[in-house]
mmCIF file of C-alpha atoms in Angstrom:
data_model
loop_
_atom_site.group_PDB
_atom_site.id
_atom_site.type_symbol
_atom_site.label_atom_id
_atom_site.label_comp_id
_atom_site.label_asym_id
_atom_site.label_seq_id
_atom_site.Cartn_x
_atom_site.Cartn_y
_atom_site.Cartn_z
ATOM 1 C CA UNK A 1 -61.088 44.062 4.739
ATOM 2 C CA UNK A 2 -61.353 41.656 1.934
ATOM 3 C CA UNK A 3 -57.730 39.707 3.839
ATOM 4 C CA UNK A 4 -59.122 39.850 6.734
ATOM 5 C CA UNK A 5 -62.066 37.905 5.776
ATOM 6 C CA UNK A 6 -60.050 35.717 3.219
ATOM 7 C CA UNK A 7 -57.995 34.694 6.318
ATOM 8 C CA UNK A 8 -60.751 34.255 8.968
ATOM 9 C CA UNK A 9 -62.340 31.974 6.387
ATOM 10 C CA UNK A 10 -59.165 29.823 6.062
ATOM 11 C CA UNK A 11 -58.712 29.822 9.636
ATOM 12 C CA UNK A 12 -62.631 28.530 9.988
ATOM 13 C CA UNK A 13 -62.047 25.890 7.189
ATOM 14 C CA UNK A 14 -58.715 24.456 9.205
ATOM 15 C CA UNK A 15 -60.716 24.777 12.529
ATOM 16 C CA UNK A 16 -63.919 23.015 10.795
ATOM 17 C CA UNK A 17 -61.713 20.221 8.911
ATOM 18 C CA UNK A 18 -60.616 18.682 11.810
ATOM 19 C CA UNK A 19 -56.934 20.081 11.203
ATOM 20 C CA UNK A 20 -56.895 21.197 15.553
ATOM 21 C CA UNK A 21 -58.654 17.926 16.054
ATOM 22 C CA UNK A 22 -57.019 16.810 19.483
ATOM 23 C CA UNK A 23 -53.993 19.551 19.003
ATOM 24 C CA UNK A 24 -55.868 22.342 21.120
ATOM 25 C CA UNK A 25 -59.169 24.345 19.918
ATOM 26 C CA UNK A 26 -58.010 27.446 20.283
ATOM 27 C CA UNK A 27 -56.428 29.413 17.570
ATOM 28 C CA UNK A 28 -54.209 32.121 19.546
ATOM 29 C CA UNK A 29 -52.937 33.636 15.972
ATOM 30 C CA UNK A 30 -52.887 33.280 12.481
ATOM 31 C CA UNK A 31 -51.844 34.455 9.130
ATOM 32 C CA UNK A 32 -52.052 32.949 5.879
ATOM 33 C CA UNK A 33 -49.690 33.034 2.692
ATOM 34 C CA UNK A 34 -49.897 32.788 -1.029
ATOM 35 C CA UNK A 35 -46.614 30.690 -2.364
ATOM 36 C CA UNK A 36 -46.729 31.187 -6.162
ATOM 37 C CA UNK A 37 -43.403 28.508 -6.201
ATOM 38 C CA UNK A 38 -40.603 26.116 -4.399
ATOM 39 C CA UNK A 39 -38.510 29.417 -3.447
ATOM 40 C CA UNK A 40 -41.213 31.192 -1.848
ATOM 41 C CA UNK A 41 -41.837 28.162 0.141
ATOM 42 C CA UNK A 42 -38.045 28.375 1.352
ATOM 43 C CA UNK A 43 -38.660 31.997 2.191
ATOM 44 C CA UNK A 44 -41.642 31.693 3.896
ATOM 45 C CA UNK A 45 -39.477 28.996 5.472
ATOM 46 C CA UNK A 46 -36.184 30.870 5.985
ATOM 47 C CA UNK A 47 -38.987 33.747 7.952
ATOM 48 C CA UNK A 48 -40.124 31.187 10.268
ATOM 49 C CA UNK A 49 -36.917 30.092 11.166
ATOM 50 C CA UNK A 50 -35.552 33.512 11.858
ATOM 51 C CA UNK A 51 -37.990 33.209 14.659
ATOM 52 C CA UNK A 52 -37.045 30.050 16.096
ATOM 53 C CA UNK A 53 -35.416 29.029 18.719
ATOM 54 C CA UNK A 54 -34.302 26.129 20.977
ATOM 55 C CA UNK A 55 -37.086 24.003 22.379
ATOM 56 C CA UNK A 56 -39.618 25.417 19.881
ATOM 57 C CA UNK A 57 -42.032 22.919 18.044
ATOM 58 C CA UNK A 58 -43.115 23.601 14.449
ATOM 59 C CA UNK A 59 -45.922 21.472 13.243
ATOM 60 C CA UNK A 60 -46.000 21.043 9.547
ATOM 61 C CA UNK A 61 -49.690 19.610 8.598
ATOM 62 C CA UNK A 62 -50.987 19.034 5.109
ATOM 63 C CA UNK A 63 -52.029 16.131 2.481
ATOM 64 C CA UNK A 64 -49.321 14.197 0.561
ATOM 65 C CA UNK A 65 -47.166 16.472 -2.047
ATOM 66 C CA UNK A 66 -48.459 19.252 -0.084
ATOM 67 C CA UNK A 67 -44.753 21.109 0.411
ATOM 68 C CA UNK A 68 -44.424 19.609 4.307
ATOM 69 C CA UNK A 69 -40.670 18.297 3.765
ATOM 70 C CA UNK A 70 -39.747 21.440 1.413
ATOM 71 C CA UNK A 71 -41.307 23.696 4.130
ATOM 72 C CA UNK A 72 -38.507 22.084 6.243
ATOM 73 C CA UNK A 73 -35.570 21.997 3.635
ATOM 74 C CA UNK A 74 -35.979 25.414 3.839
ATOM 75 C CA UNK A 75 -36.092 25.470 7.824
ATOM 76 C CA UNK A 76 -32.927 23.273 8.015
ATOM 77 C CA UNK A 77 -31.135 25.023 5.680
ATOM 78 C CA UNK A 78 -31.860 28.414 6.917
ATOM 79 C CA UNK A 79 -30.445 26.851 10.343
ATOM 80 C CA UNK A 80 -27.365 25.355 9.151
ATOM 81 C CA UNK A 81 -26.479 28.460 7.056
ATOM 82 C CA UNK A 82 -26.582 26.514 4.054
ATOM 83 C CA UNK A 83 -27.491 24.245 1.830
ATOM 84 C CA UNK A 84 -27.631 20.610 3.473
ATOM 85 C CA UNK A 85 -28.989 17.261 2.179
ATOM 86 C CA UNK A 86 -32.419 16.633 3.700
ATOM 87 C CA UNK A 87 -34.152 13.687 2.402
ATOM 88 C CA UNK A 88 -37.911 12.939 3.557
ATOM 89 C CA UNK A 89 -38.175 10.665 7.382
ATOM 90 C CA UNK A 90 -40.844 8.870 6.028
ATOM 91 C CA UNK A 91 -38.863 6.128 6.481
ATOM 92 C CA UNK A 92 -36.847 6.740 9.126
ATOM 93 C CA UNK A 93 -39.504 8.539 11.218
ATOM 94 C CA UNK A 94 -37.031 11.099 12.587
ATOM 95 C CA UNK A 95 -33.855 12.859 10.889
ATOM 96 C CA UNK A 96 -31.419 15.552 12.752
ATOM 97 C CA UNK A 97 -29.288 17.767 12.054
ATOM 98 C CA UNK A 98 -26.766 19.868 13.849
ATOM 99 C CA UNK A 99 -27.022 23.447 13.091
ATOM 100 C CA UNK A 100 -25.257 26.465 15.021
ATOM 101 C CA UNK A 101 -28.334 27.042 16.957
ATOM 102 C CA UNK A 102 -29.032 23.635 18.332
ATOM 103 C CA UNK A 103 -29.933 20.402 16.911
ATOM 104 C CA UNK A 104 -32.740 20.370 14.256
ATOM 105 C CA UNK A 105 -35.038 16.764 15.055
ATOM 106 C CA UNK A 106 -37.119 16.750 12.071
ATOM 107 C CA UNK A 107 -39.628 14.138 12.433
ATOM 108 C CA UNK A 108 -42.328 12.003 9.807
ATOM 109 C CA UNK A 109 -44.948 10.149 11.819
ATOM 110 C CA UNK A 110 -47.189 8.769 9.184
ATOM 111 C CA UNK A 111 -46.196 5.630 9.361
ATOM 112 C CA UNK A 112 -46.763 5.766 13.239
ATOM 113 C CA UNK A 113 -49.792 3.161 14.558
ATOM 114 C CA UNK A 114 -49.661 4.574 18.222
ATOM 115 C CA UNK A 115 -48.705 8.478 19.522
ATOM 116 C CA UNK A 116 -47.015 7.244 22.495
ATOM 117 C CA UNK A 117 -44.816 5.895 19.751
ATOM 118 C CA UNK A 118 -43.074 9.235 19.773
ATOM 119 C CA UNK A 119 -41.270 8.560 23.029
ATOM 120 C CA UNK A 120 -39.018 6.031 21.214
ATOM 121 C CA UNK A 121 -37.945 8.610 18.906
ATOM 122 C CA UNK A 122 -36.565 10.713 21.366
ATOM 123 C CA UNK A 123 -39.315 13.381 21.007
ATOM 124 C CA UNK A 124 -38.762 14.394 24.973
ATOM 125 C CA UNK A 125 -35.418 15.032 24.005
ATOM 126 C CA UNK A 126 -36.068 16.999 20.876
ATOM 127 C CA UNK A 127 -38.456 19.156 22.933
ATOM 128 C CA UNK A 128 -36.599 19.811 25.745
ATOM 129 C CA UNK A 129 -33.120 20.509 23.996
ATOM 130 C CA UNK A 130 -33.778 21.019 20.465
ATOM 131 C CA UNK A 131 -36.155 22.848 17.418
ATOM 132 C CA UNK A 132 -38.753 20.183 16.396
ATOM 133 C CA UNK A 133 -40.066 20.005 12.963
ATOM 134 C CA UNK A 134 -42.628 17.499 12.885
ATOM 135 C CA UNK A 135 -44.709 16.329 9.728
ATOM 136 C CA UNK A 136 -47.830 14.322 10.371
ATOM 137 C CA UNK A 137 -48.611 16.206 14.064
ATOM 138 C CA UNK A 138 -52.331 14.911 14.173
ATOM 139 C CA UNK A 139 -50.595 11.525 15.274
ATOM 140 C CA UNK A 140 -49.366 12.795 18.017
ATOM 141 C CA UNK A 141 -52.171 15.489 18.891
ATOM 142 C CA UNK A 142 -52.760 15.262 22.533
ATOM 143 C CA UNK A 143 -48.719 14.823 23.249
ATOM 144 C CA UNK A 144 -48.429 18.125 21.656
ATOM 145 C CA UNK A 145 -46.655 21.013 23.449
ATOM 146 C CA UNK A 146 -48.976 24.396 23.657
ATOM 147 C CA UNK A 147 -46.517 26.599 22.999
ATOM 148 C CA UNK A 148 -46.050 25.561 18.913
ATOM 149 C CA UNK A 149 -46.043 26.859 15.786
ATOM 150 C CA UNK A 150 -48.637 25.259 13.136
ATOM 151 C CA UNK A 151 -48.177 25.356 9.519
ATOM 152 C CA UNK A 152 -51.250 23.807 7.590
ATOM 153 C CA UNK A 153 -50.066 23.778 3.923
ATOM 154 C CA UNK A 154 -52.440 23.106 0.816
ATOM 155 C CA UNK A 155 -53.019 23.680 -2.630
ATOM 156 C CA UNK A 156 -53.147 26.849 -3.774
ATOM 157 C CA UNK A 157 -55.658 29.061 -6.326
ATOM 158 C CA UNK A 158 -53.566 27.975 -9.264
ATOM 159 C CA UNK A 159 -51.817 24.803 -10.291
ATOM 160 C CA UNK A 160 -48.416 24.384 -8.446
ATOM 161 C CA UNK A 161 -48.925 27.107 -6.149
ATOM 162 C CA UNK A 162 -49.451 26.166 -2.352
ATOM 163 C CA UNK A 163 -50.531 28.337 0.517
ATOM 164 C CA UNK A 164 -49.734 28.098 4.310
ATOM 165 C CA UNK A 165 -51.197 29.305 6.928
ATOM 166 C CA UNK A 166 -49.811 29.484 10.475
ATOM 167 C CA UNK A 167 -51.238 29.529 13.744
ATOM 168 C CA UNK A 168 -49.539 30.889 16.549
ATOM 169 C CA UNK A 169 -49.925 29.497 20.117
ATOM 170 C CA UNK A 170 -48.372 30.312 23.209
ATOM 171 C CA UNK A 171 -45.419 32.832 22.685
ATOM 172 C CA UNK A 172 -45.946 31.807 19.135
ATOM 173 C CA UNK A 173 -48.401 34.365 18.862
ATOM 174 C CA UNK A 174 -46.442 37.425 19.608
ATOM 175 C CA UNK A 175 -43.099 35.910 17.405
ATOM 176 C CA UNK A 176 -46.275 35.110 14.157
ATOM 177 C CA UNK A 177 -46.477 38.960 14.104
ATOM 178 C CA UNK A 178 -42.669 39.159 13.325
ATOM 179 C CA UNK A 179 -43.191 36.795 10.177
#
């Protein structure tokens, strides 16, 4: 009872902080996950991408230093059966990566002023042919697909742990359960 409550309370803080703010109201699913470390970010992030599959969208929400691009490291490199170099877009606003399942389009829009900005990063493409990871996804809110994974990450009880919690829309939902 007491996880249940712990996690309906998370879910109500992301709901009342203005984390679904333009990305949909409704929270289909969600669970929520203590990560004590960097490796149980990766596993948590290896899980997820078990699950994935082309044309899926996987938000990844959270403040700065929060574990967004180490949440998907760990999604790439589950992906590309390996270990591959994956430096933060914040620069470069998108970054992909060919992987046996379909291109990865792994995508930073902080810097973005604009969400129809998105369109000249190829983000039609990436959702129609490819698995999106995409940090930042409040600047894009209302160009957001409904069927999506979100992964809100923040600090955790103690220093240098994090926890995530993921809410599953659309077939999301059913594949959360599997996670």
């Amino acid at each position: 009872m007491a996880k249940q409550a712990r996690k309906s309370t998370l879910v109500a803080a992301m709901i009342g902080s203005g984390y679904k703010r333009g990305m949909g109201a409704e929270a289909i699913d969600a669970r929520v996950f203590d990560l004590p470390d960097v490796a149980a970010t990766s596993a948590l992030a290896a899980r997820v991408a078990a699950q994935t599959r082309r044309g899926d969208v996987v938000t990844l929400d959270g403040e700065l230093g929060s574990g967004k691009t180490t949440f998907a490291r760990g999604v790439i490199t589950f992906l590309c059966n390996g270990p591959v170099e994956v430096p933060s877009p914040t620069f470069t606003l998108v970054q992909t990566y060919s992987c046996p399942r379909g291109t990865i389009w792994h995508f930073d829009l902080y810097r973005l002023a604009r969400a129809d900005e998105v369109y000249e990063l190829g983000i039609e493409e990436a959702f129609a042919e490819g698995i999106s990871l995409i940090e930042w996804p409040a600047r894009m809110a209302a160009l957001l697909p409904h069927d999506r994974l979100d992964v809100l990450l923040s600090e955790g009880a103690e220093s240098g742990h994090r926890r995530a919690a993921l809410q599953g829309h659309g077939d999301w939902a059913r594949r959360l359960a599997k996670i």
